[in-house]
Coordinates of C-alpha atoms and ligand atoms in Angstrom, one line a residue:
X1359 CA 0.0 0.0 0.0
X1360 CA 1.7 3.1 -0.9
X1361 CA 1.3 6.5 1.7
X1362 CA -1.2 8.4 0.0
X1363 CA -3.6 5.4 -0.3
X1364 CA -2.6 5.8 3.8
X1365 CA -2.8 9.0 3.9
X1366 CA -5.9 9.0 2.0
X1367 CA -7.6 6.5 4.5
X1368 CA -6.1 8.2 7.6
X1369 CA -8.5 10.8 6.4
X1370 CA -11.1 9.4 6.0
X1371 CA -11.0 6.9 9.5
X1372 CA -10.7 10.5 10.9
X1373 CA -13.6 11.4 9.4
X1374 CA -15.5 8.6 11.2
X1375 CA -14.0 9.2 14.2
X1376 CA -15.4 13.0 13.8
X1377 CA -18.7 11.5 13.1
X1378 CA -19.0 9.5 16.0
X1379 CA -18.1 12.0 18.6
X1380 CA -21.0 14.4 17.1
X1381 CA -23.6 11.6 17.3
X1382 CA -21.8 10.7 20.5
X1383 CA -22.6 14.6 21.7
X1384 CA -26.1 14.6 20.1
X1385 CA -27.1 11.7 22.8
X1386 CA -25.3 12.2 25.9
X1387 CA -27.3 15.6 25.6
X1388 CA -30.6 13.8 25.1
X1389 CA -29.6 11.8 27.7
X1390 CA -29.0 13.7 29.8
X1391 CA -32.1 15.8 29.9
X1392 CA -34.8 13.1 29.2
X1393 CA -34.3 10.7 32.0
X1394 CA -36.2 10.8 34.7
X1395 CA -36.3 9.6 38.5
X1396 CA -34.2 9.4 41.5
X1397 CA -32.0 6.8 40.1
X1398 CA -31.3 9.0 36.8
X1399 CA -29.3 11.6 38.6
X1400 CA -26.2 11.0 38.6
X1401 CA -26.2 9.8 35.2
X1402 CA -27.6 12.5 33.9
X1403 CA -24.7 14.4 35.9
X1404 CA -22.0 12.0 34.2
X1405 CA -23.9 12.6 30.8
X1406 CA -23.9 16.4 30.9
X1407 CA -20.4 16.4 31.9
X1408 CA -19.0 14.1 29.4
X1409 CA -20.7 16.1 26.3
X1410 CA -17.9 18.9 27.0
X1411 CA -15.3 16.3 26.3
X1412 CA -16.9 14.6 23.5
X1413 CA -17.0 17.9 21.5
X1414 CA -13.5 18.7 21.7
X1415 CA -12.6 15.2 20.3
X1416 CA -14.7 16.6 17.4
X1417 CA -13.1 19.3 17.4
X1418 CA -9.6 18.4 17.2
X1419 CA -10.2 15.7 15.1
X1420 CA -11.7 18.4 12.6
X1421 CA -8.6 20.5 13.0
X1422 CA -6.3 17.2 12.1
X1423 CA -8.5 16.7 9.2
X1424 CA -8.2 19.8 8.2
X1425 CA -4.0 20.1 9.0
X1426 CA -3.7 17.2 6.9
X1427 CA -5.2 18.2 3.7
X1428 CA -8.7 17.2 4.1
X1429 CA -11.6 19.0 4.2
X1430 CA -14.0 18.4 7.5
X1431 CA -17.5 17.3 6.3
X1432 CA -20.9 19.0 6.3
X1433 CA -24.2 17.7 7.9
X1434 CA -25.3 16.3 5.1
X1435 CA -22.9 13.5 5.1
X1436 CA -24.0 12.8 8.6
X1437 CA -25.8 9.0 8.8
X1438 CA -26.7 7.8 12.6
X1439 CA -25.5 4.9 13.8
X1440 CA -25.9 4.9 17.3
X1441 CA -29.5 3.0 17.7
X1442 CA -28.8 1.8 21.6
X1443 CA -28.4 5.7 22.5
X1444 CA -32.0 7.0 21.5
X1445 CA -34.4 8.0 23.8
X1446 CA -35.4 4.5 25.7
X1447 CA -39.3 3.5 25.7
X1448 CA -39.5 4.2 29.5
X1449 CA -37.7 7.2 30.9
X1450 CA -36.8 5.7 34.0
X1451 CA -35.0 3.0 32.0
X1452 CA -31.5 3.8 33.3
X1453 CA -30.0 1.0 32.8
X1454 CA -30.9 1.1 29.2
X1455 CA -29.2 4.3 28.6
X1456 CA -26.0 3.0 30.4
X1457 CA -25.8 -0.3 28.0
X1458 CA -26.1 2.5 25.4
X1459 CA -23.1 4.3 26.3
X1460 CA -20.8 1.7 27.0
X1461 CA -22.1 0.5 23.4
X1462 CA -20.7 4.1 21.9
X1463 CA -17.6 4.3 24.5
X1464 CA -16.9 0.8 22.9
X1465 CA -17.9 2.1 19.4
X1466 CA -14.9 5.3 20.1
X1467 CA -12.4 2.7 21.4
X1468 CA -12.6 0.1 18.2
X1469 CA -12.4 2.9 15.5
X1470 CA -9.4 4.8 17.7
X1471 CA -7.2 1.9 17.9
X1472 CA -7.7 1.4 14.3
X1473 CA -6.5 4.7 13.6
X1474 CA -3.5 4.7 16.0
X1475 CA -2.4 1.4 13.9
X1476 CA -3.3 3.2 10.7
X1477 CA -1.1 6.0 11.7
X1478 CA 1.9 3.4 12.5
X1479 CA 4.8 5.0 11.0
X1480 CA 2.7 7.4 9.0
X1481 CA 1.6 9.8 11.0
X1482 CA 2.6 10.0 14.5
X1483 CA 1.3 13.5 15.5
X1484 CA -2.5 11.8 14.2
X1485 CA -1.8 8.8 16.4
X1486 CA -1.1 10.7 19.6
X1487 CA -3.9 12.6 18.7
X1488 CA -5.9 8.9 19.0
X1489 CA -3.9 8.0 22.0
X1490 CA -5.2 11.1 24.4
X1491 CA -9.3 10.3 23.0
X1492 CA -8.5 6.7 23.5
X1493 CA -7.4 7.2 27.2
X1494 CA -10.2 9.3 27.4
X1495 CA -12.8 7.0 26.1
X1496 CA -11.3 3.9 28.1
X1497 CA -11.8 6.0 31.3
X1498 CA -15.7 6.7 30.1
X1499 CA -16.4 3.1 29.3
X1500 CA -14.6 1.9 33.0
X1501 CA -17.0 4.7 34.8
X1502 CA -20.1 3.6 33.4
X1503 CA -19.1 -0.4 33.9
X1504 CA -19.3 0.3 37.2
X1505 CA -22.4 2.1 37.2
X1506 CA -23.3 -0.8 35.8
X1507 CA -22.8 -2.9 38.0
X1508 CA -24.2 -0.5 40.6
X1509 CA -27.7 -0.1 38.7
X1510 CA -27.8 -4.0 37.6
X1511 CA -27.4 -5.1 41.7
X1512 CA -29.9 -3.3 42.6
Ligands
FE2_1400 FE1 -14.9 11.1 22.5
FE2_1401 FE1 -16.4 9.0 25.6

């Protein structure tokens, strides 16, 4: 495979990766705000405060699409994905919700590590880049394991 076809797909994975932290935002916003009950709280918390972080992945990654020649997609190329993050039938459905987001955190982590080996002696500055959101993403996914855990038990 020569660079450019690299270079070329690098691009593109990073354009994934954009789209999936948008969606990602879009839900944990939802989330956030539509659940309801006692037990909702502090996910709702989590959620609200994990949309900040999401975003800036999106927006770094749009600045390394952008760094590296590409040009960071409109709306219109948007398509959802993200099925186990919409609105659950019942709104006290917590546990529904969480399942949702360890399905996206998941989602984040499988389509970072692709890019860091991608970016394996091609582009290192795009592979740290995937590093920090993957640290990041592992760190959402091992939070809301153990609420979980927590919500399953009880
Ligand atoms: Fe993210
Ligand atoms: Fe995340």
């Amino acid at each position: 495979m020569s660079d450019s076809t690299t270079h070329e797909q690098i691009i593109q994975e990073l354009s994934v990766a954009y789209w999936m932290e948008l969606e990602t935002v879009m839900n944990y916003i939802s989330n956030s705000i539509n659940l309801d009950g006692v037990r909702a709280e502090e996910i709702k918390k989590s959620l609200a405060a994990d949309v900040a972080e999401e975003l800036n992945h999106a927006q770094l990654l749009a600045k390394r699409i952008k760094t590296i020649g590409g040009t960071v997609p409109g709306s219109q190329d948007f398509n959802a994905v993200q099925s186990s993050l919409q609105p659950p039938a019942k709104l006290t459905d917590v546990v529904a919700v969480i399942k949702g987001v360890i399905d996206a955190e998941d989602a984040a982590i499988g389509q970072y590590n692709k890019l860091i080996q991608l970016c394996d002696g091609v582009d290192y500055v795009t592979q740290d880049l995937c590093i920090q959101a993957l640290g990041d993403e592992e760190e959402h996914r091992r939070e809301f394991r153990g609420y979980l855990a927590e919500y399953e038990s009880a």
